[in-house]
């Protein structure tokens, strides 16, 4: 089911490092939270956080009152650590251990959120697969938020090559199924005191 190397790589990262020892850590994922709030979704909206890792976005979504949250990551350790952090509240979340390229959704989503997972897809095949998955499994009127390294961002994330996106490139990448609603640049301060420029883009289904 998994691409073994990729799975092993991420398993190693998440099992060896604590949440604040990775560059992408955010105590409060404020950009995602504010964007999601601005979408005025119903509290029973079907939401998925793709490549969520140990992100605290899920904690905040629960706090906001959302009741249908899926959290997906390729790493079992990441999912286990997020579950442990949430304690009993973890029972309110549907946890999925899967490579996004192998994921077969059981439902359609009203919100698909991805911060710093899509940009690891560097082959045309995997990018096309992701686009088709998002297109097929985001509801009509559904929303799609994707955050990647911007054109000014680093070339690598967690030691792996990434594709950096400008507003034009991300818009073109998803243009067949999605219209861009808004976008902004966010300068993320890593736990090591360095900065990484992200591009956040919010789309709606065509
Ligand atoms: C840079 S981290 C970002 C984590 C989280 N979204 C955040 O903003 O804190 C990338 C995450 O994507 C996961 N990941 C990488 N490739 C993946 C894939 N093909 N399918 C699912 N998850 C993947 C990794 O395990 C990791 O947790």
CSV table of C-alpha atoms and ligand atoms in Angstrom, one decimal:
chain,number,residue,atom,x,y,z
A,1,UNK,CA,0.0,0.0,0.0
A,2,UNK,CA,2.8,2.4,0.8
A,3,UNK,CA,5.8,3.6,-1.1
A,4,UNK,CA,8.1,2.1,1.5
A,5,UNK,CA,11.0,4.6,1.3
A,6,UNK,CA,8.7,7.6,1.8
A,7,UNK,CA,6.8,5.9,4.6
A,8,UNK,CA,10.0,5.0,6.4
A,9,UNK,CA,11.4,8.4,5.9
A,10,UNK,CA,8.5,10.2,7.6
A,11,UNK,CA,8.1,7.5,10.2
A,12,UNK,CA,11.7,8.2,11.2
A,13,UNK,CA,11.2,11.9,11.3
A,14,UNK,CA,8.0,11.7,13.5
A,15,UNK,CA,9.3,9.0,15.8
A,16,UNK,CA,12.7,10.6,16.5
A,17,UNK,CA,11.7,14.2,16.8
A,18,UNK,CA,9.3,16.0,19.1
A,19,UNK,CA,6.7,18.3,17.5
A,20,UNK,CA,8.7,21.5,18.1
A,21,UNK,CA,12.0,20.0,16.7
A,22,UNK,CA,10.8,20.3,13.1
A,23,UNK,CA,11.0,23.4,11.0
A,24,UNK,CA,7.2,23.5,10.2
A,25,UNK,CA,6.0,23.5,13.9
A,26,UNK,CA,3.4,26.0,14.8
A,27,UNK,CA,2.1,26.4,18.3
A,28,UNK,CA,-0.9,28.1,16.8
A,29,UNK,CA,-1.6,27.5,13.1
A,30,UNK,CA,-3.0,31.0,12.8
A,31,UNK,CA,-3.0,31.4,9.0
A,32,UNK,CA,-5.0,28.2,8.5
A,33,UNK,CA,-7.4,29.0,11.4
A,34,UNK,CA,-8.1,32.5,10.1
A,35,UNK,CA,-8.6,31.3,6.5
A,36,UNK,CA,-10.9,28.5,7.7
A,37,UNK,CA,-12.9,30.9,9.9
A,38,UNK,CA,-13.4,33.2,6.9
A,39,UNK,CA,-15.0,30.4,4.9
A,40,UNK,CA,-18.1,30.3,7.2
A,41,UNK,CA,-18.4,26.6,7.0
A,42,UNK,CA,-21.2,24.7,8.8
A,43,UNK,CA,-20.0,23.0,11.9
A,44,UNK,CA,-20.9,19.6,10.5
A,45,UNK,CA,-18.8,20.3,7.3
A,46,UNK,CA,-16.6,17.3,6.3
A,47,UNK,CA,-13.0,18.5,6.7
A,48,UNK,CA,-9.8,16.7,6.0
A,49,UNK,CA,-6.3,17.9,6.9
A,50,UNK,CA,-3.9,16.1,4.4
A,51,UNK,CA,-0.4,15.5,5.5
A,52,UNK,CA,-1.3,16.9,8.9
A,53,UNK,CA,1.6,15.3,10.8
A,54,UNK,CA,1.3,16.4,14.4
A,55,UNK,CA,-0.2,19.7,13.5
A,56,UNK,CA,-2.3,21.4,16.2
A,57,UNK,CA,-4.8,22.5,13.6
A,58,UNK,CA,-7.1,19.6,14.6
A,59,UNK,CA,-7.1,20.8,18.2
A,60,UNK,CA,-8.3,24.2,17.0
A,61,UNK,CA,-10.9,22.8,14.6
A,62,UNK,CA,-12.4,20.8,17.5
A,63,UNK,CA,-12.3,24.0,19.7
A,64,UNK,CA,-14.2,25.9,17.0
A,65,UNK,CA,-16.9,23.2,17.1
A,66,UNK,CA,-16.3,21.2,14.0
A,67,UNK,CA,-17.5,17.7,14.3
A,68,UNK,CA,-16.5,15.8,11.1
A,69,UNK,CA,-12.7,16.0,11.0
A,70,UNK,CA,-10.5,13.6,9.1
A,71,UNK,CA,-6.7,13.8,9.8
A,72,UNK,CA,-4.5,12.0,7.3
A,73,UNK,CA,-0.7,11.3,7.4
A,74,UNK,CA,1.6,8.8,5.9
A,75,UNK,CA,3.3,8.4,9.3
A,76,UNK,CA,1.6,6.2,12.0
A,77,UNK,CA,3.8,7.8,14.7
A,78,UNK,CA,2.6,11.3,13.7
A,79,UNK,CA,-1.0,10.2,14.0
A,80,UNK,CA,-0.4,8.4,17.3
A,81,UNK,CA,1.3,11.5,18.8
A,82,UNK,CA,-1.5,13.8,17.7
A,83,UNK,CA,-4.0,11.3,19.2
A,84,UNK,CA,-2.1,11.2,22.5
A,85,UNK,CA,-2.0,15.0,22.7
A,86,UNK,CA,-5.7,15.2,22.2
A,87,UNK,CA,-6.5,12.5,24.8
A,88,UNK,CA,-10.3,11.8,24.9
A,89,UNK,CA,-11.0,14.4,22.2
A,90,UNK,CA,-9.1,12.1,19.8
A,91,UNK,CA,-12.2,10.0,19.7
A,92,UNK,CA,-14.0,12.8,17.9
A,93,UNK,CA,-11.6,12.6,15.0
A,94,UNK,CA,-11.3,10.1,12.1
A,95,UNK,CA,-7.6,9.3,11.9
A,96,UNK,CA,-6.2,7.9,8.6
A,97,UNK,CA,-2.7,6.5,8.1
A,98,UNK,CA,-2.1,6.6,4.3
A,99,UNK,CA,0.1,7.9,1.6
A,100,UNK,CA,-2.0,10.6,-0.1
A,101,UNK,CA,-1.2,9.0,-3.4
A,102,UNK,CA,-2.8,5.7,-2.2
A,103,UNK,CA,-5.8,7.3,-0.4
A,104,UNK,CA,-9.2,6.1,-1.4
A,105,UNK,CA,-11.7,8.5,0.3
A,106,UNK,CA,-14.9,7.2,1.8
A,107,UNK,CA,-16.7,10.5,1.4
A,108,UNK,CA,-16.5,13.9,-0.2
A,109,UNK,CA,-15.1,16.9,1.7
A,110,UNK,CA,-16.4,20.4,2.2
A,111,UNK,CA,-12.9,21.5,3.1
A,112,UNK,CA,-9.6,20.0,2.1
A,113,UNK,CA,-6.6,21.6,3.9
A,114,UNK,CA,-3.0,20.9,3.1
A,115,UNK,CA,-0.1,22.8,4.6
A,116,UNK,CA,3.3,21.7,3.4
A,117,UNK,CA,2.4,18.2,2.1
A,118,UNK,CA,1.5,18.8,-1.5
A,119,UNK,CA,4.8,20.6,-2.2
A,120,UNK,CA,6.6,17.3,-1.6
A,121,UNK,CA,5.0,15.8,-4.7
A,122,UNK,CA,7.6,16.4,-7.5
A,123,UNK,CA,6.6,13.8,-10.1
A,124,UNK,CA,4.0,14.6,-12.7
A,125,UNK,CA,2.2,11.4,-12.0
A,126,UNK,CA,1.8,12.1,-8.3
A,127,UNK,CA,0.8,15.7,-8.9
A,128,UNK,CA,-1.8,14.7,-11.4
A,129,UNK,CA,-3.1,12.0,-9.0
A,130,UNK,CA,-3.4,14.6,-6.2
A,131,UNK,CA,-5.3,17.0,-8.4
A,132,UNK,CA,-7.7,14.4,-9.6
A,133,UNK,CA,-8.2,13.2,-6.0
A,134,UNK,CA,-9.0,16.7,-4.7
A,135,UNK,CA,-11.2,17.3,-7.8
A,136,UNK,CA,-13.2,14.1,-7.3
A,137,UNK,CA,-13.5,14.3,-3.5
A,138,UNK,CA,-14.2,17.9,-2.8
A,139,UNK,CA,-17.9,18.7,-2.9
A,140,UNK,CA,-19.5,21.1,-5.3
A,141,UNK,CA,-19.2,24.4,-3.4
A,142,UNK,CA,-16.3,22.8,-1.4
A,143,UNK,CA,-13.2,24.7,-0.4
A,144,UNK,CA,-9.5,23.8,-0.8
A,145,UNK,CA,-6.7,25.4,1.1
A,146,UNK,CA,-3.2,24.6,0.1
A,147,UNK,CA,0.0,26.1,1.6
A,148,UNK,CA,3.3,25.5,-0.1
A,149,UNK,CA,6.7,27.1,0.0
A,150,UNK,CA,6.5,30.2,-2.1
A,151,UNK,CA,8.9,31.2,-5.0
A,152,UNK,CA,11.1,32.7,-2.3
A,153,UNK,CA,10.9,29.8,0.0
A,154,UNK,CA,13.6,27.1,0.6
A,155,UNK,CA,14.3,24.5,-2.0
A,156,UNK,CA,14.0,21.7,0.5
A,157,UNK,CA,11.7,20.8,3.4
A,158,UNK,CA,12.8,18.2,6.0
A,159,UNK,CA,15.8,17.5,3.7
A,160,UNK,CA,13.5,16.5,0.7
A,161,UNK,CA,13.1,18.4,-2.6
A,162,UNK,CA,10.0,20.4,-2.9
A,163,UNK,CA,8.3,22.3,-5.7
A,164,UNK,CA,8.0,26.0,-4.8
A,165,UNK,CA,4.8,27.8,-6.0
A,166,UNK,CA,4.0,31.3,-7.1
A,167,UNK,CA,0.4,32.4,-7.1
A,168,UNK,CA,0.4,31.9,-10.9
A,169,UNK,CA,1.8,28.4,-10.7
A,170,UNK,CA,-0.6,27.2,-8.0
A,171,UNK,CA,-3.5,28.7,-9.8
A,172,UNK,CA,-2.5,27.0,-13.0
A,173,UNK,CA,-1.9,23.7,-11.3
A,174,UNK,CA,-5.5,23.4,-10.1
A,175,UNK,CA,-7.2,25.5,-12.8
A,176,UNK,CA,-9.2,22.7,-14.3
A,177,UNK,CA,-11.3,22.1,-11.2
A,178,UNK,CA,-10.8,25.1,-8.9
A,179,UNK,CA,-11.0,28.9,-9.0
A,180,UNK,CA,-8.6,30.8,-6.7
A,181,UNK,CA,-10.4,32.9,-4.1
A,182,UNK,CA,-7.6,34.4,-2.2
A,183,UNK,CA,-3.9,34.0,-1.6
A,184,UNK,CA,-1.2,35.5,0.7
A,185,UNK,CA,2.4,35.1,1.6
A,186,UNK,CA,3.2,34.1,5.2
A,187,UNK,CA,6.7,34.2,6.6
A,188,UNK,CA,6.9,31.3,9.0
A,189,UNK,CA,9.4,31.5,11.9
A,190,UNK,CA,10.8,28.1,12.5
A,191,UNK,CA,11.6,26.9,16.1
A,192,UNK,CA,15.2,27.5,15.1
A,193,UNK,CA,14.7,31.2,14.6
A,194,UNK,CA,14.9,31.0,10.8
A,195,UNK,CA,12.2,32.0,8.3
A,196,UNK,CA,10.4,30.1,5.6
A,197,UNK,CA,8.2,31.9,3.1
A,198,UNK,CA,4.9,30.1,2.5
A,199,UNK,CA,2.2,30.8,-0.1
A,200,UNK,CA,-1.3,30.2,1.1
A,201,UNK,CA,-4.0,29.7,-1.5
A,202,UNK,CA,-7.7,29.3,-1.0
A,203,UNK,CA,-9.8,27.8,-3.8
A,204,UNK,CA,-13.4,27.0,-4.5
A,205,UNK,CA,-14.6,24.2,-6.7
A,206,UNK,CA,-15.5,25.4,-10.2
B,1,LIG,C1,6.2,19.5,6.5
B,1,LIG,S1,5.1,18.4,7.3
B,1,LIG,C2,3.7,19.4,7.5
B,1,LIG,C3,2.8,18.9,8.6
B,1,LIG,C4,1.6,19.7,8.9
B,1,LIG,N1,0.7,19.8,7.7
B,1,LIG,C5,1.9,21.1,9.5
B,1,LIG,O1,1.6,22.1,8.8
B,1,LIG,O2,2.4,21.1,10.6
B,1,LIG,C6,4.7,17.3,6.0
B,1,LIG,C7,3.8,16.2,6.5
B,1,LIG,O3,3.3,15.5,5.4
B,1,LIG,C8,3.4,14.1,5.6
B,1,LIG,N2,3.5,13.5,4.3
B,1,LIG,C9,4.6,13.6,3.5
B,1,LIG,N3,4.3,12.9,2.3
B,1,LIG,C10,3.1,12.4,2.5
B,1,LIG,C11,2.3,11.6,1.6
B,1,LIG,N4,2.7,11.2,0.4
B,1,LIG,N5,1.1,11.3,2.0
B,1,LIG,C12,0.6,11.7,3.3
B,1,LIG,N6,1.3,12.4,4.1
B,1,LIG,C13,2.6,12.8,3.7
B,1,LIG,C14,4.6,13.9,6.6
B,1,LIG,O4,4.5,12.8,7.4
B,1,LIG,C15,4.5,15.2,7.4
B,1,LIG,O5,3.7,15.0,8.6
